[in-house]
mmCIF file of C-alpha atoms in Angstrom:
data_model
loop_
_atom_site.group_PDB
_atom_site.id
_atom_site.type_symbol
_atom_site.label_atom_id
_atom_site.label_comp_id
_atom_site.label_asym_id
_atom_site.label_seq_id
_atom_site.Cartn_x
_atom_site.Cartn_y
_atom_site.Cartn_z
ATOM 1 C CA MET A 1 46.887 19.196 -28.023
ATOM 2 C CA ASN A 2 43.245 17.937 -27.469
ATOM 3 C CA SER A 3 42.269 15.027 -29.550
ATOM 4 C CA ALA A 4 38.939 13.560 -29.745
ATOM 5 C CA PRO A 5 38.019 9.986 -29.169
ATOM 6 C CA SER A 6 38.590 7.753 -31.845
ATOM 7 C CA SER A 7 35.035 6.071 -31.627
ATOM 8 C CA ALA A 8 32.070 7.858 -30.353
ATOM 9 C CA ALA A 9 30.153 6.035 -27.790
ATOM 10 C CA PRO A 10 27.097 4.570 -28.787
ATOM 11 C CA ALA A 11 23.601 6.624 -28.870
ATOM 12 C CA LEU A 12 21.034 5.391 -26.541
ATOM 13 C CA MET A 13 18.257 4.538 -28.743
ATOM 14 C CA LEU A 14 15.094 2.742 -28.308
ATOM 15 C CA ASP A 15 14.381 -0.693 -30.105
ATOM 16 C CA GLU A 16 11.677 0.372 -32.544
ATOM 17 C CA ALA A 17 10.765 -2.981 -33.844
ATOM 18 C CA ALA A 18 10.341 -3.976 -30.177
ATOM 19 C CA LEU A 19 8.279 -1.239 -29.071
ATOM 20 C CA HIS A 20 5.963 -1.950 -32.074
ATOM 21 C CA ALA A 21 5.818 -5.705 -31.132
ATOM 22 C CA ALA A 22 5.171 -5.157 -27.584
ATOM 23 C CA ALA A 23 2.405 -2.597 -28.453
ATOM 24 C CA THR A 24 0.465 -4.513 -30.805
ATOM 25 C CA THR A 25 0.482 -8.060 -29.445
ATOM 26 C CA HIS A 26 -2.246 -9.070 -26.536
ATOM 27 C CA LEU A 27 -4.294 -5.391 -26.930
ATOM 28 C CA GLU A 28 -6.651 -6.945 -24.123
ATOM 29 C CA GLU A 29 -3.890 -6.505 -21.887
ATOM 30 C CA GLY A 30 -3.924 -2.696 -21.766
ATOM 31 C CA ALA A 31 -0.817 -1.187 -20.212
ATOM 32 C CA VAL A 32 0.569 -4.868 -19.492
ATOM 33 C CA THR A 33 2.999 -5.481 -22.074
ATOM 34 C CA PRO A 34 4.927 -9.101 -22.442
ATOM 35 C CA ALA A 35 7.969 -7.762 -20.665
ATOM 36 C CA PHE A 36 5.578 -7.073 -17.348
ATOM 37 C CA SER A 37 3.652 -10.223 -17.504
ATOM 38 C CA GLN A 38 6.365 -12.452 -15.644
ATOM 39 C CA HIS A 39 5.913 -10.754 -12.542
ATOM 40 C CA ARG A 40 2.205 -9.534 -12.649
ATOM 41 C CA ASP A 41 0.807 -12.665 -10.885
ATOM 42 C CA ASP A 42 3.260 -11.842 -7.742
ATOM 43 C CA ILE A 43 2.682 -8.274 -7.884
ATOM 44 C CA VAL A 44 -1.325 -8.914 -7.896
ATOM 45 C CA ARG A 45 -0.634 -11.243 -4.917
ATOM 46 C CA LEU A 46 1.016 -8.750 -2.891
ATOM 47 C CA LEU A 47 -1.367 -6.054 -3.594
ATOM 48 C CA ASN A 48 -3.975 -8.100 -2.495
ATOM 49 C CA ASP A 49 -2.328 -8.888 0.658
ATOM 50 C CA ALA A 50 -2.165 -4.924 0.874
ATOM 51 C CA LEU A 51 -5.565 -4.563 0.174
ATOM 52 C CA ALA A 52 -6.815 -6.717 2.916
ATOM 53 C CA THR A 53 -4.373 -4.811 5.497
ATOM 54 C CA GLU A 54 -6.047 -1.712 4.560
ATOM 55 C CA LEU A 55 -9.393 -2.773 4.952
ATOM 56 C CA VAL A 56 -8.814 -4.612 8.227
ATOM 57 C CA CYS A 57 -7.238 -1.202 9.170
ATOM 58 C CA VAL A 58 -10.359 0.574 8.209
ATOM 59 C CA LEU A 59 -12.428 -1.433 10.037
ATOM 60 C CA ARG A 60 -10.222 -1.442 13.235
ATOM 61 C CA TYR A 61 -9.831 2.656 13.202
ATOM 62 C CA LYS A 62 -13.920 2.922 12.705
ATOM 63 C CA ARG A 63 -14.538 0.665 15.915
ATOM 64 C CA HIS A 64 -11.996 2.819 17.825
ATOM 65 C CA HIS A 65 -13.652 5.858 16.731
ATOM 66 C CA PHE A 66 -17.245 4.977 17.564
ATOM 67 C CA THR A 67 -16.147 2.996 21.043
ATOM 68 C CA ALA A 68 -13.534 5.468 22.326
ATOM 69 C CA HIS A 69 -14.362 7.237 25.533
ATOM 70 C CA GLY A 70 -12.807 9.354 28.268
ATOM 71 C CA LEU A 71 -11.675 12.739 28.465
ATOM 72 C CA ALA A 72 -9.250 12.619 25.668
ATOM 73 C CA SER A 73 -11.492 10.376 23.262
ATOM 74 C CA PRO A 74 -13.039 13.269 21.064
ATOM 75 C CA ALA A 75 -9.596 14.500 19.764
ATOM 76 C CA ILE A 76 -8.413 10.888 19.493
ATOM 77 C CA ALA A 77 -11.638 9.620 17.883
ATOM 78 C CA ALA A 78 -11.542 12.099 15.427
ATOM 79 C CA GLU A 79 -7.910 11.156 14.749
ATOM 80 C CA PHE A 80 -8.962 7.416 14.264
ATOM 81 C CA MET A 81 -11.600 8.769 11.712
ATOM 82 C CA VAL A 82 -9.193 10.734 9.444
ATOM 83 C CA HIS A 83 -6.728 7.270 9.550
ATOM 84 C CA ALA A 84 -9.980 5.318 8.570
ATOM 85 C CA GLY A 85 -10.536 7.805 5.517
ATOM 86 C CA GLU A 86 -6.973 7.713 4.683
ATOM 87 C CA GLU A 87 -6.810 3.975 4.782
ATOM 88 C CA ALA A 88 -9.690 3.606 2.473
ATOM 89 C CA ALA A 89 -8.157 5.578 -0.305
ATOM 90 C CA HIS A 90 -5.110 3.479 0.239
ATOM 91 C CA ALA A 91 -7.175 0.465 -0.338
ATOM 92 C CA ASP A 92 -8.928 2.108 -3.477
ATOM 93 C CA LEU A 93 -5.728 3.070 -4.918
ATOM 94 C CA ILE A 94 -4.498 -0.987 -4.580
ATOM 95 C CA ALA A 95 -7.819 -2.169 -5.913
ATOM 96 C CA ARG A 96 -7.683 0.260 -9.089
ATOM 97 C CA ARG A 97 -3.846 -0.722 -9.607
ATOM 98 C CA ILE A 98 -4.917 -4.789 -9.210
ATOM 99 C CA VAL A 99 -7.428 -3.906 -12.218
ATOM 100 C CA GLN A 100 -5.167 -2.063 -14.355
ATOM 101 C CA LEU A 101 -2.610 -4.897 -13.942
ATOM 102 C CA GLY A 102 -5.553 -7.344 -14.846
ATOM 103 C CA GLY A 103 -6.350 -9.115 -11.691
ATOM 104 C CA GLU A 104 -9.221 -9.211 -9.371
ATOM 105 C CA PRO A 105 -9.027 -7.237 -6.110
ATOM 106 C CA ASP A 106 -10.203 -9.516 -3.304
ATOM 107 C CA PHE A 107 -12.593 -7.998 -1.082
ATOM 108 C CA SER A 108 -13.981 -11.316 0.526
ATOM 109 C CA PRO A 109 -14.617 -11.148 4.236
ATOM 110 C CA ASP A 110 -14.195 -14.687 4.067
ATOM 111 C CA THR A 111 -10.353 -14.327 3.929
ATOM 112 C CA LEU A 112 -9.798 -10.692 4.842
ATOM 113 C CA LEU A 113 -8.127 -11.332 8.449
ATOM 114 C CA ALA A 114 -6.038 -14.245 6.984
ATOM 115 C CA ARG A 115 -4.617 -12.137 4.238
ATOM 116 C CA SER A 116 -3.835 -8.971 6.456
ATOM 117 C CA HIS A 117 -0.667 -8.502 7.757
ATOM 118 C CA ALA A 118 -2.310 -6.426 10.480
ATOM 119 C CA GLN A 119 -5.061 -7.325 13.320
ATOM 120 C CA TYR A 120 -8.183 -6.215 14.146
ATOM 121 C CA ASP A 121 -8.723 -5.268 17.527
ATOM 122 C CA THR A 122 -11.437 -4.877 20.127
ATOM 123 C CA ALA A 123 -9.663 -2.751 23.045
ATOM 124 C CA SER A 124 -12.112 -0.657 24.963
ATOM 125 C CA ASP A 125 -9.204 0.970 26.837
ATOM 126 C CA LEU A 126 -8.054 4.225 24.954
ATOM 127 C CA GLN A 127 -4.425 3.908 25.125
ATOM 128 C CA ALA A 128 -4.867 0.428 24.338
ATOM 129 C CA MET A 129 -6.490 1.798 20.920
ATOM 130 C CA VAL A 130 -4.022 3.972 20.286
ATOM 131 C CA ARG A 131 -0.866 1.383 20.626
ATOM 132 C CA ALA A 132 -3.199 -1.052 18.767
ATOM 133 C CA ASN A 133 -2.991 0.994 15.699
ATOM 134 C CA LEU A 134 0.336 2.205 16.288
ATOM 135 C CA VAL A 135 1.625 -1.405 15.795
ATOM 136 C CA ALA A 136 -0.588 -1.735 13.185
ATOM 137 C CA GLU A 137 0.613 1.187 11.408
ATOM 138 C CA ARG A 138 4.417 -0.018 12.068
ATOM 139 C CA ILE A 139 3.468 -3.565 10.309
ATOM 140 C CA ALA A 140 2.444 -1.673 7.243
ATOM 141 C CA VAL A 141 5.070 0.386 7.233
ATOM 142 C CA GLU A 142 7.322 -2.540 7.183
ATOM 143 C CA ALA A 143 5.252 -4.538 4.671
ATOM 144 C CA TYR A 144 5.117 -1.522 2.144
ATOM 145 C CA ARG A 145 8.964 -1.223 2.600
ATOM 146 C CA GLN A 146 9.579 -4.670 1.929
ATOM 147 C CA MET A 147 7.117 -4.843 -0.993
ATOM 148 C CA ILE A 148 8.608 -1.827 -2.386
ATOM 149 C CA ALA A 149 12.267 -3.490 -2.360
ATOM 150 C CA LEU A 150 10.600 -6.732 -3.818
ATOM 151 C CA ILE A 151 8.868 -4.862 -6.945
ATOM 152 C CA GLY A 152 11.713 -2.555 -7.415
ATOM 153 C CA ASP A 153 12.232 -1.770 -11.158
ATOM 154 C CA LYS A 154 9.802 -4.641 -12.159
ATOM 155 C CA ASP A 155 6.771 -2.537 -11.802
ATOM 156 C CA PRO A 156 7.711 1.486 -11.260
ATOM 157 C CA THR A 157 3.823 2.707 -11.383
ATOM 158 C CA THR A 158 3.008 0.269 -8.570
ATOM 159 C CA LYS A 159 6.390 0.992 -6.835
ATOM 160 C CA ARG A 160 5.346 4.953 -6.775
ATOM 161 C CA MET A 161 1.827 4.189 -5.369
ATOM 162 C CA LEU A 162 3.597 2.120 -2.786
ATOM 163 C CA GLU A 163 6.113 4.937 -1.406
ATOM 164 C CA GLY A 164 3.007 7.571 -1.350
ATOM 165 C CA ILE A 165 1.142 4.986 0.694
ATOM 166 C CA LEU A 166 4.112 4.437 2.746
ATOM 167 C CA ALA A 167 4.678 7.766 3.375
ATOM 168 C CA ASP A 168 1.229 8.426 4.659
ATOM 169 C CA GLU A 169 1.770 5.085 6.890
ATOM 170 C CA GLU A 170 4.776 6.788 8.593
ATOM 171 C CA GLU A 171 2.701 9.784 9.259
ATOM 172 C CA HIS A 172 0.215 7.860 10.952
ATOM 173 C CA ALA A 173 2.742 6.117 13.062
ATOM 174 C CA ASP A 174 4.432 9.538 14.003
ATOM 175 C CA GLU A 175 0.795 11.030 14.888
ATOM 176 C CA LEU A 176 -0.081 7.632 16.908
ATOM 177 C CA ARG A 177 3.429 7.929 18.628
ATOM 178 C CA ASP A 178 2.667 11.493 19.783
ATOM 179 C CA LEU A 179 -1.202 10.479 20.969
ATOM 180 C CA LEU A 180 0.893 7.508 23.281
ATOM 181 C CA GLU A 181 3.148 10.567 24.474
ATOM 182 C CA ASN A 182 0.506 12.648 25.762
#
């Protein structure tokens, strides 16, 4: 004999009053609702450091693109320019997200290197350039993994953005590794 449970599980329901309160207070904050605001400053700081890293990577890749020489340099220099463009696109995504969070993207050249996780590089040897870029990509991979773990469910939109950037950085690292092996 099948017997129905004596009490049904409570239905999953949103708190309509809390929704209305969160939506109608501090309208100047845009998408940032009160529940999110406690983590916003930390997330903006993390994103500004990531922005600095991406900008330094753009500069390093462009320098390497224009200064690469040797028999293998045309193909590798072209790859450096592709990576520079993708890093610039990451910087744009990050800057846009900082603004969405009510922050100010920090493009100051005075503090760029100090805030960047990766280094600038002035190598003149093609293999040294590839190696420096691979190290920088591996730093970016680890930095984004740590940021994703830190942010967790505190900001799902930023987390998804960072996961997409992380996938690109992993691809860059694999491509650079392949260049080192050739």
